[in-house]
CSV table of N, CA, C and O in Angstrom, one decimal:
chain,number,residue,atom,x,y,z
A,5,MET,N,0.9,-1.2,0.0
A,5,MET,CA,-0.1,0.0,0.0
A,5,MET,C,0.9,1.3,-0.1
A,5,MET,O,0.6,2.2,-0.7
A,6,PHE,N,1.9,1.2,0.8
A,6,PHE,CA,2.8,2.4,1.0
A,6,PHE,C,3.5,2.7,-0.5
A,6,PHE,O,3.4,3.8,-0.9
A,7,ASP,N,4.0,1.7,-1.0
A,7,ASP,CA,4.7,2.0,-2.4
A,7,ASP,C,3.7,2.5,-3.4
A,7,ASP,O,4.0,3.4,-4.1
A,8,LYS,N,2.5,1.9,-3.5
A,8,LYS,CA,1.5,2.5,-4.4
A,8,LYS,C,1.1,3.9,-4.2
A,8,LYS,O,1.1,4.6,-5.1
A,9,LEU,N,1.0,4.3,-2.9
A,9,LEU,CA,0.6,5.7,-2.6
A,9,LEU,C,1.8,6.5,-2.9
A,9,LEU,O,1.6,7.6,-3.5
A,10,ILE,N,3.0,6.1,-2.6
A,10,ILE,CA,4.2,7.0,-2.9
A,10,ILE,C,4.2,7.2,-4.4
A,10,ILE,O,4.5,8.3,-4.9
A,11,GLN,N,4.0,6.2,-5.4
A,11,GLN,CA,4.1,6.3,-6.7
A,11,GLN,C,3.1,7.3,-7.2
A,11,GLN,O,3.2,8.1,-7.9
A,12,LYS,N,1.8,7.1,-6.6
A,12,LYS,CA,0.7,7.9,-7.0
A,12,LYS,C,1.0,9.4,-6.7
A,12,LYS,O,0.8,10.4,-7.5
A,13,LEU,N,1.5,9.7,-5.5
A,13,LEU,CA,1.7,11.0,-4.9
A,13,LEU,C,3.0,11.7,-5.8
A,13,LEU,O,3.0,12.8,-6.1
A,14,LYS,N,3.9,10.9,-6.2
A,14,LYS,CA,5.0,11.3,-7.0
A,14,LYS,C,4.4,11.7,-8.4
A,14,LYS,O,4.8,12.8,-8.9
A,15,LYS,N,3.6,11.0,-8.9
A,15,LYS,CA,3.2,11.2,-10.2
A,15,LYS,C,2.2,12.5,-10.2
A,15,LYS,O,2.3,13.3,-11.1
A,16,GLN,N,1.5,12.8,-9.1
A,16,GLN,CA,0.7,13.9,-8.9
A,16,GLN,C,1.4,15.2,-8.5
A,16,GLN,O,0.9,16.2,-8.5
A,17,GLY,N,2.8,15.0,-8.3
A,17,GLY,CA,3.6,16.1,-7.9
A,17,GLY,C,3.4,16.6,-6.4
A,17,GLY,O,3.7,17.7,-6.1
A,18,LYS,N,2.9,15.6,-5.6
A,18,LYS,CA,2.7,16.0,-4.3
A,18,LYS,C,3.8,15.6,-3.3
A,18,LYS,O,4.0,16.2,-2.3
A,19,ILE,N,4.7,14.8,-3.7
A,19,ILE,CA,6.0,14.6,-2.9
A,19,ILE,C,7.1,14.4,-4.0
A,19,ILE,O,6.9,14.2,-5.1
A,20,LYS,N,8.2,14.6,-3.3
A,20,LYS,CA,9.5,14.3,-4.1
A,20,LYS,C,10.6,13.7,-3.2
A,20,LYS,O,10.4,13.7,-2.0
A,21,LYS,N,11.5,13.1,-3.9
A,21,LYS,CA,12.6,12.5,-3.3
A,21,LYS,C,13.3,13.5,-2.6
A,21,LYS,O,13.6,14.6,-3.0
A,22,GLN,N,13.9,13.2,-1.3
A,22,GLN,CA,14.8,14.1,-0.6
A,22,GLN,C,15.7,13.4,0.1
A,22,GLN,O,15.3,12.6,1.1
A,23,LYS,N,17.0,13.6,-0.1
A,23,LYS,CA,18.0,13.0,0.7
A,23,LYS,C,18.1,13.8,2.0
A,23,LYS,O,18.1,15.0,2.0
A,24,ALA,N,18.2,13.0,3.1
A,24,ALA,CA,18.4,13.7,4.3
A,24,ALA,C,19.1,12.7,5.3
A,24,ALA,O,18.9,11.5,5.1
A,25,GLY,N,19.8,13.2,6.2
A,25,GLY,CA,20.4,12.4,7.3
A,25,GLY,C,19.6,12.4,8.4
A,25,GLY,O,18.7,13.0,8.7
A,26,ILE,N,20.1,11.6,9.3
A,26,ILE,CA,19.5,11.5,10.7
A,26,ILE,C,19.4,12.8,11.4
A,26,ILE,O,18.5,13.1,12.2
A,27,VAL,N,20.4,13.7,11.1
A,27,VAL,CA,20.5,15.0,11.8
A,27,VAL,C,19.2,15.8,11.5
A,27,VAL,O,18.7,16.5,12.3
A,28,GLN,N,18.8,15.8,10.2
A,28,GLN,CA,17.6,16.6,9.7
A,28,GLN,C,16.5,16.0,10.4
A,28,GLN,O,15.5,16.7,10.7
A,29,VAL,N,16.3,14.7,10.4
A,29,VAL,CA,15.1,14.1,11.0
A,29,VAL,C,14.9,14.4,12.4
A,29,VAL,O,14.0,14.8,12.9
A,30,GLU,N,16.2,14.3,13.2
A,30,GLU,CA,16.2,14.5,14.6
A,30,GLU,C,15.9,16.0,14.8
A,30,GLU,O,15.2,16.3,15.8
A,31,ALA,N,16.4,16.9,14.0
A,31,ALA,CA,16.0,18.3,14.2
A,31,ALA,C,14.4,18.7,14.2
A,31,ALA,O,13.9,19.4,15.0
A,32,LEU,N,13.9,18.1,13.2
A,32,LEU,CA,12.3,18.1,13.1
A,32,LEU,C,11.7,17.5,14.5
A,32,LEU,O,10.7,18.1,14.9
A,33,LEU,N,12.2,16.4,14.9
A,33,LEU,CA,11.5,15.8,16.0
A,33,LEU,C,11.8,16.6,17.3
A,33,LEU,O,11.0,16.7,18.2
A,34,LYS,N,13.0,17.2,17.3
A,34,LYS,CA,13.3,18.1,18.5
A,34,LYS,C,12.3,19.4,18.4
A,34,LYS,O,11.9,19.8,19.5
A,35,GLU,N,12.1,19.9,17.2
A,35,GLU,CA,11.2,21.0,17.2
A,35,GLU,C,9.8,20.5,17.6
A,35,GLU,O,9.1,21.3,18.2
A,36,ALA,N,9.4,19.3,17.2
A,36,ALA,CA,8.1,18.8,17.7
A,36,ALA,C,7.9,18.8,19.2
A,36,ALA,O,6.9,19.1,19.8
A,37,ILE,N,9.1,18.3,19.8
A,37,ILE,CA,9.0,18.2,21.2
A,37,ILE,C,8.9,19.5,21.8
A,37,ILE,O,8.2,19.8,22.8
A,38,LEU,N,9.6,20.6,21.4
A,38,LEU,CA,9.5,21.8,21.9
A,38,LEU,C,8.2,22.4,21.8
A,38,LEU,O,7.6,23.1,22.6
A,39,ASP,N,7.5,22.2,20.6
A,39,ASP,CA,6.1,22.6,20.5
A,39,ASP,C,5.2,22.0,21.5
A,39,ASP,O,4.3,22.6,22.1
A,40,LEU,N,5.3,20.7,21.7
A,40,LEU,CA,4.6,20.0,22.8
A,40,LEU,C,4.8,20.6,24.3
A,40,LEU,O,3.8,20.8,24.9
A,41,ARG,N,6.0,20.9,24.5
A,41,ARG,CA,6.3,21.5,25.8
A,41,ARG,C,5.8,22.8,26.0
A,41,ARG,O,5.1,23.1,27.1
A,42,GLU,N,5.8,23.6,25.0
A,42,GLU,CA,5.2,24.9,24.9
A,42,GLU,C,3.7,24.8,25.1
A,42,GLU,O,3.1,25.6,25.8
A,43,ALA,N,3.0,23.9,24.4
A,43,ALA,CA,1.6,23.7,24.5
A,43,ALA,C,1.2,23.4,25.8
A,43,ALA,O,0.2,23.9,26.3
A,44,LYS,N,2.0,22.4,26.5
A,44,LYS,CA,1.7,22.2,27.8
A,44,LYS,C,1.7,23.3,28.8
A,44,LYS,O,0.7,23.4,29.7
A,45,LYS,N,2.8,24.2,28.6
A,45,LYS,CA,2.8,25.3,29.5
A,45,LYS,C,1.7,26.3,29.4
A,45,LYS,O,1.3,27.0,30.4
A,46,ILE,N,1.0,26.4,28.2
A,46,ILE,CA,0.1,27.4,28.0
A,46,ILE,C,-1.3,26.8,28.0
A,46,ILE,O,-2.3,27.6,27.8
A,47,SER,N,-1.5,25.5,28.2
A,47,SER,CA,-2.7,24.8,28.1
A,47,SER,C,-3.8,25.4,29.0
A,47,SER,O,-5.0,25.4,28.6
A,48,HIS,N,-3.5,25.9,30.1
A,48,HIS,CA,-4.6,26.4,31.0
A,48,HIS,C,-4.9,27.9,30.7
A,48,HIS,O,-5.9,28.4,31.2
A,49,ILE,N,-4.2,28.5,29.8
A,49,ILE,CA,-4.6,29.9,29.4
A,49,ILE,C,-4.9,30.2,28.1
A,49,ILE,O,-5.5,31.3,27.7
A,50,ALA,N,-4.7,29.4,27.1
A,50,ALA,CA,-4.8,29.6,25.7
A,50,ALA,C,-5.0,28.3,24.9
A,50,ALA,O,-4.2,27.7,24.3
A,51,GLU,N,-6.4,27.9,25.0
A,51,GLU,CA,-6.9,26.8,24.3
A,51,GLU,C,-6.5,26.7,22.7
A,51,GLU,O,-6.0,25.7,22.3
A,52,ARG,N,-6.8,27.8,22.1
A,52,ARG,CA,-6.6,27.8,20.6
A,52,ARG,C,-5.1,27.6,20.3
A,52,ARG,O,-4.6,26.8,19.5
A,53,ALA,N,-4.2,28.4,21.0
A,53,ALA,CA,-2.8,28.4,20.7
A,53,ALA,C,-2.3,27.0,21.2
A,53,ALA,O,-1.4,26.4,20.4
A,54,THR,N,-2.8,26.3,22.3
A,54,THR,CA,-2.4,25.0,22.6
A,54,THR,C,-2.7,24.1,21.5
A,54,THR,O,-1.8,23.2,21.2
A,55,TYR,N,-3.9,24.1,20.9
A,55,TYR,CA,-4.3,23.2,19.9
A,55,TYR,C,-3.3,23.4,18.7
A,55,TYR,O,-2.8,22.3,18.2
A,56,LEU,N,-3.1,24.6,18.3
A,56,LEU,CA,-2.2,24.8,17.2
A,56,LEU,C,-0.8,24.3,17.4
A,56,LEU,O,-0.2,23.8,16.4
A,57,LEU,N,-0.3,24.5,18.6
A,57,LEU,CA,1.0,24.0,18.9
A,57,LEU,C,1.1,22.5,18.7
A,57,LEU,O,2.0,21.9,18.3
A,58,ALA,N,0.0,21.9,19.4
A,58,ALA,CA,0.1,20.4,19.3
A,58,ALA,C,-0.1,19.9,17.9
A,58,ALA,O,0.5,19.0,17.5
A,59,TYR,N,-0.9,20.5,17.2
A,59,TYR,CA,-1.0,20.1,15.7
A,59,TYR,C,0.4,20.2,15.0
A,59,TYR,O,0.8,19.4,14.2
A,60,MET,N,0.9,21.4,15.2
A,60,MET,CA,2.3,21.7,14.6
A,60,MET,C,3.4,20.6,15.0
A,60,MET,O,4.2,20.2,14.2
A,61,ALA,N,3.2,20.1,16.2
A,61,ALA,CA,4.1,19.1,16.6
A,61,ALA,C,3.9,17.8,15.9
A,61,ALA,O,4.8,17.2,15.5
A,62,MET,N,2.6,17.5,15.7
A,62,MET,CA,2.2,16.3,15.0
A,62,MET,C,2.7,16.4,13.6
A,62,MET,O,3.2,15.5,12.9
A,63,LEU,N,2.5,17.6,12.9
A,63,LEU,CA,2.9,17.7,11.6
A,63,LEU,C,4.4,17.7,11.5
A,63,LEU,O,4.9,17.0,10.4
A,64,LYS,N,5.2,18.2,12.3
A,64,LYS,CA,6.6,18.2,12.3
A,64,LYS,C,7.1,16.7,12.5
A,64,LYS,O,8.0,16.2,11.7
A,65,ALA,N,6.5,15.9,13.2
A,65,ALA,CA,6.8,14.6,13.6
A,65,ALA,C,6.5,13.7,12.2
A,65,ALA,O,7.3,13.0,11.9
A,66,GLY,N,5.3,14.1,11.6
A,66,GLY,CA,5.0,13.5,10.2
A,66,GLY,C,6.0,13.9,9.2
A,66,GLY,O,6.4,12.9,8.5
A,67,ARG,N,6.4,15.0,9.2
A,67,ARG,CA,7.4,15.4,8.2
A,67,ARG,C,8.7,14.7,8.4
A,67,ARG,O,9.3,14.4,7.5
A,68,ALA,N,9.1,14.6,9.7
A,68,ALA,CA,10.3,13.8,10.0
A,68,ALA,C,10.2,12.3,9.5
A,68,ALA,O,11.1,11.8,9.0
A,69,LEU,N,9.0,11.8,9.7
A,69,LEU,CA,8.8,10.4,9.2
A,69,LEU,C,9.0,10.4,7.7
A,69,LEU,O,9.6,9.4,7.2
A,70,LEU,N,8.4,11.3,6.9
A,70,LEU,CA,8.5,11.3,5.6
A,70,LEU,C,10.0,11.4,5.2
A,70,LEU,O,10.3,10.7,4.2
A,71,LEU,N,10.7,12.3,5.8
A,71,LEU,CA,12.1,12.7,5.4
A,71,LEU,C,12.9,11.3,5.9
A,71,LEU,O,13.8,11.0,5.0
A,72,PHE,N,12.6,10.7,6.8
A,72,PHE,CA,13.2,9.4,7.1
A,72,PHE,C,13.1,8.4,6.1
A,72,PHE,O,14.0,7.7,5.8
A,73,LYS,N,11.9,8.3,5.5
A,73,LYS,CA,11.6,7.5,4.3
A,73,LYS,C,12.3,8.0,3.0
A,73,LYS,O,12.2,7.3,2.0
A,74,GLY,N,12.8,9.2,3.0
A,74,GLY,CA,13.4,9.8,1.7
A,74,GLY,C,12.6,10.7,0.9
A,74,GLY,O,12.7,10.9,-0.2
A,75,TYR,N,11.5,11.1,1.6
A,75,TYR,CA,10.6,12.1,0.8
A,75,TYR,C,10.2,13.4,1.5
A,75,TYR,O,10.5,13.4,2.8
A,76,MET,N,9.7,14.3,0.8
A,76,MET,CA,9.1,15.5,1.4
A,76,MET,C,8.0,16.0,0.6
A,76,MET,O,7.9,15.7,-0.6
A,77,PRO,N,7.0,16.7,1.2
A,77,PRO,CA,5.8,17.1,0.5
A,77,PRO,C,6.3,18.1,-0.5
A,77,PRO,O,7.2,18.9,-0.2
A,78,ASP,N,5.6,18.3,-1.6
A,78,ASP,CA,6.1,19.2,-2.6
A,78,ASP,C,4.7,19.7,-3.4
A,78,ASP,O,4.7,19.6,-4.7
A,79,ASP,N,3.7,20.2,-2.7
A,79,ASP,CA,2.6,20.7,-3.4
A,79,ASP,C,1.8,21.7,-2.4
A,79,ASP,O,2.4,22.1,-1.4
A,80,GLY,N,0.7,22.2,-2.9
A,80,GLY,CA,0.0,23.2,-2.1
A,80,GLY,C,-0.8,22.7,-1.0
A,80,GLY,O,-1.4,23.4,-0.2
A,81,ALA,N,-0.9,21.3,-0.9
A,81,ALA,CA,-1.6,20.7,0.1
A,81,ALA,C,-0.6,19.9,1.0
A,81,ALA,O,-0.9,18.6,1.3
A,82,GLN,N,0.4,20.5,1.4
A,82,GLN,CA,1.5,19.6,2.1
A,82,GLN,C,1.0,19.2,3.4
A,82,GLN,O,1.4,18.0,3.7
A,83,HIS,N,0.2,19.8,4.1
A,83,HIS,CA,-0.3,19.2,5.4
A,83,HIS,C,-1.2,17.9,5.2
A,83,HIS,O,-0.9,16.9,5.8
A,84,LYS,N,-2.1,17.9,4.2
A,84,LYS,CA,-2.8,16.8,3.8
A,84,LYS,C,-1.9,15.7,3.4
A,84,LYS,O,-2.1,14.5,3.7
A,85,THR,N,-0.8,16.1,2.5
A,85,THR,CA,-0.1,14.9,2.1
A,85,THR,C,0.8,14.3,3.2
A,85,THR,O,0.9,13.1,3.3
A,86,VAL,N,1.3,15.1,4.2
A,86,VAL,CA,1.9,14.6,5.3
A,86,VAL,C,1.1,13.6,6.0
A,86,VAL,O,1.5,12.5,6.4
A,87,VAL,N,-0.2,14.0,6.4
A,87,VAL,CA,-1.1,13.2,7.1
A,87,VAL,C,-1.4,11.9,6.3
A,87,VAL,O,-1.2,10.8,6.9
A,88,GLU,N,-1.6,11.9,4.9
A,88,GLU,CA,-1.8,10.8,4.1
A,88,GLU,C,-0.8,9.9,4.2
A,88,GLU,O,-1.0,8.5,4.2
A,89,VAL,N,0.4,10.3,4.0
A,89,VAL,CA,1.6,9.4,3.9
A,89,VAL,C,2.0,8.8,5.4
A,89,VAL,O,2.3,7.6,5.5
A,90,THR,N,1.8,9.7,6.3
A,90,THR,CA,2.1,9.3,7.7
A,90,THR,C,1.2,8.0,8.0
A,90,THR,O,1.6,7.0,8.6
A,91,SER,N,-0.1,8.2,7.6
A,91,SER,CA,-1.2,7.1,7.9
A,91,SER,C,-0.7,5.8,7.2
A,91,SER,O,-0.8,4.8,7.7
A,92,ALA,N,-0.2,6.0,5.9
A,92,ALA,CA,0.2,4.7,5.2
A,92,ALA,C,1.4,4.2,5.8
A,92,ALA,O,1.5,2.9,5.8
A,93,ILE,N,2.4,5.0,6.1
A,93,ILE,CA,3.5,4.4,6.8
A,93,ILE,C,3.2,3.7,8.2
A,93,ILE,O,3.7,2.6,8.3
A,94,LEU,N,2.4,4.3,9.1
A,94,LEU,CA,2.2,3.7,10.3
A,94,LEU,C,1.2,2.5,10.2
A,94,LEU,O,1.2,1.7,11.0
A,95,GLY,N,0.3,2.6,9.1
A,95,GLY,CA,-0.6,1.4,9.0
A,95,GLY,C,-1.8,1.4,10.0
A,95,GLY,O,-2.0,2.2,10.8
A,96,ASP,N,-2.4,0.2,9.9
A,96,ASP,CA,-3.6,-0.1,10.7
A,96,ASP,C,-3.3,0.0,12.2
A,96,ASP,O,-4.2,0.3,13.0
A,97,LYS,N,-2.2,-0.5,12.6
A,97,LYS,CA,-1.9,-0.5,14.1
A,97,LYS,C,-2.0,0.8,14.8
A,97,LYS,O,-2.3,1.0,15.8
A,98,PHE,N,-1.9,1.9,13.9
A,98,PHE,CA,-1.9,3.3,14.4
A,98,PHE,C,-3.0,4.1,13.9
A,98,PHE,O,-3.0,5.3,13.7
A,99,LYS,N,-4.1,3.3,13.4
A,99,LYS,CA,-5.3,3.9,12.7
A,99,LYS,C,-6.0,5.0,13.6
A,99,LYS,O,-6.1,6.1,13.0
A,100,ASN,N,-6.1,4.8,14.9
A,100,ASN,CA,-6.8,5.8,15.7
A,100,ASN,C,-6.0,7.1,15.7
A,100,ASN,O,-6.6,8.2,15.5
A,101,PRO,N,-4.7,7.1,16.0
A,101,PRO,CA,-4.0,8.3,16.1
A,101,PRO,C,-3.8,9.0,14.8
A,101,PRO,O,-3.9,10.2,14.7
A,102,THR,N,-3.8,8.3,13.7
A,102,THR,CA,-3.6,8.9,12.4
A,102,THR,C,-5.0,9.4,12.0
A,102,THR,O,-5.0,10.5,11.3
A,103,GLU,N,-6.0,8.8,12.4
A,103,GLU,CA,-7.3,9.5,12.1
A,103,GLU,C,-7.5,10.8,12.9
A,103,GLU,O,-8.2,11.7,12.3
A,104,GLN,N,-7.0,10.7,14.1
A,104,GLN,CA,-7.0,12.0,14.9
A,104,GLN,C,-6.2,13.1,14.2
A,104,GLN,O,-6.6,14.2,14.3
A,105,PHE,N,-5.0,12.7,13.7
A,105,PHE,CA,-4.1,13.7,13.0
A,105,PHE,C,-4.9,14.3,11.9
A,105,PHE,O,-4.9,15.5,11.7
A,106,GLU,N,-5.8,13.5,11.1
A,106,GLU,CA,-6.5,14.1,10.1
A,106,GLU,C,-7.6,15.0,10.6
A,106,GLU,O,-7.9,16.1,10.0
A,107,THR,N,-8.2,14.6,11.6
A,107,THR,CA,-9.2,15.6,12.2
A,107,THR,C,-8.8,16.8,12.7
A,107,THR,O,-9.3,17.8,12.4
A,108,MET,N,-7.5,16.7,13.3
A,108,MET,CA,-6.8,17.9,13.7
A,108,MET,C,-6.4,18.8,12.5
A,108,MET,O,-6.5,20.1,12.6
A,109,ARG,N,-6.0,18.2,11.5
A,109,ARG,CA,-5.7,18.9,10.3
A,109,ARG,C,-6.7,19.7,9.7
A,109,ARG,O,-6.7,21.0,9.5
A,110,ARG,N,-8.0,19.1,9.7
A,110,ARG,CA,-9.2,19.7,9.2
A,110,ARG,C,-9.6,21.0,10.1
A,110,ARG,O,-9.9,22.0,9.6
A,111,LYS,N,-9.6,20.6,11.4
A,111,LYS,CA,-10.0,21.7,12.4
A,111,LYS,C,-8.8,22.8,12.3
A,111,LYS,O,-9.4,24.0,12.3
A,112,ARG,N,-7.7,22.6,12.1
A,112,ARG,CA,-6.7,23.6,12.1
A,112,ARG,C,-6.8,24.5,10.8
A,112,ARG,O,-6.9,25.6,10.8
A,113,ASN,N,-7.3,23.7,9.7
A,113,ASN,CA,-7.6,24.3,8.4
A,113,ASN,C,-8.8,25.3,8.6
A,113,ASN,O,-8.8,26.4,8.1
A,114,GLU,N,-9.8,24.9,9.2
A,114,GLU,CA,-11.0,25.8,9.5
A,114,GLU,C,-10.5,26.9,10.3
A,114,GLU,O,-11.0,28.0,10.0
A,115,MET,N,-9.9,26.7,11.4
A,115,MET,CA,-9.4,27.8,12.2
A,115,MET,C,-8.6,28.8,11.5
A,115,MET,O,-8.7,30.2,11.8
A,116,THR,N,-7.8,28.3,10.5
A,116,THR,CA,-6.9,29.2,9.8
A,116,THR,C,-7.4,30.0,8.7
A,116,THR,O,-7.3,31.1,8.5
A,117,TYR,N,-8.4,29.3,8.0
A,117,TYR,CA,-8.8,29.9,6.7
A,117,TYR,C,-10.3,30.3,6.9
A,117,TYR,O,-10.9,30.9,5.8
A,118,GLU,N,-11.0,30.1,7.8
A,118,GLU,CA,-12.5,30.5,7.9
A,118,GLU,C,-12.8,31.6,9.0
A,118,GLU,O,-11.9,31.7,9.9
């Protein structure tokens, strides 16, 4: 399933190959951890900001996973692409968290653009 999705997304111009070392992947994960720590600090005073920070942490972790696999999003719907590929990589074992990631993406999109 993952390979078919990758081929489809490459053909559609939604992802591209990207060489990266563990240093780049680790940097994204460290940023995600910082976002989560900041979200925790403000959770009692700023619900919207907490949500956005938590979402950004998930997005950065998803980008790190794509980068680890040798790809990066390359289109105007990068968030959706990251969620889609993350779900494919993690598979059914992580279906609930990846479905929540998609729900958060949609909610963040509404908060940002409506």
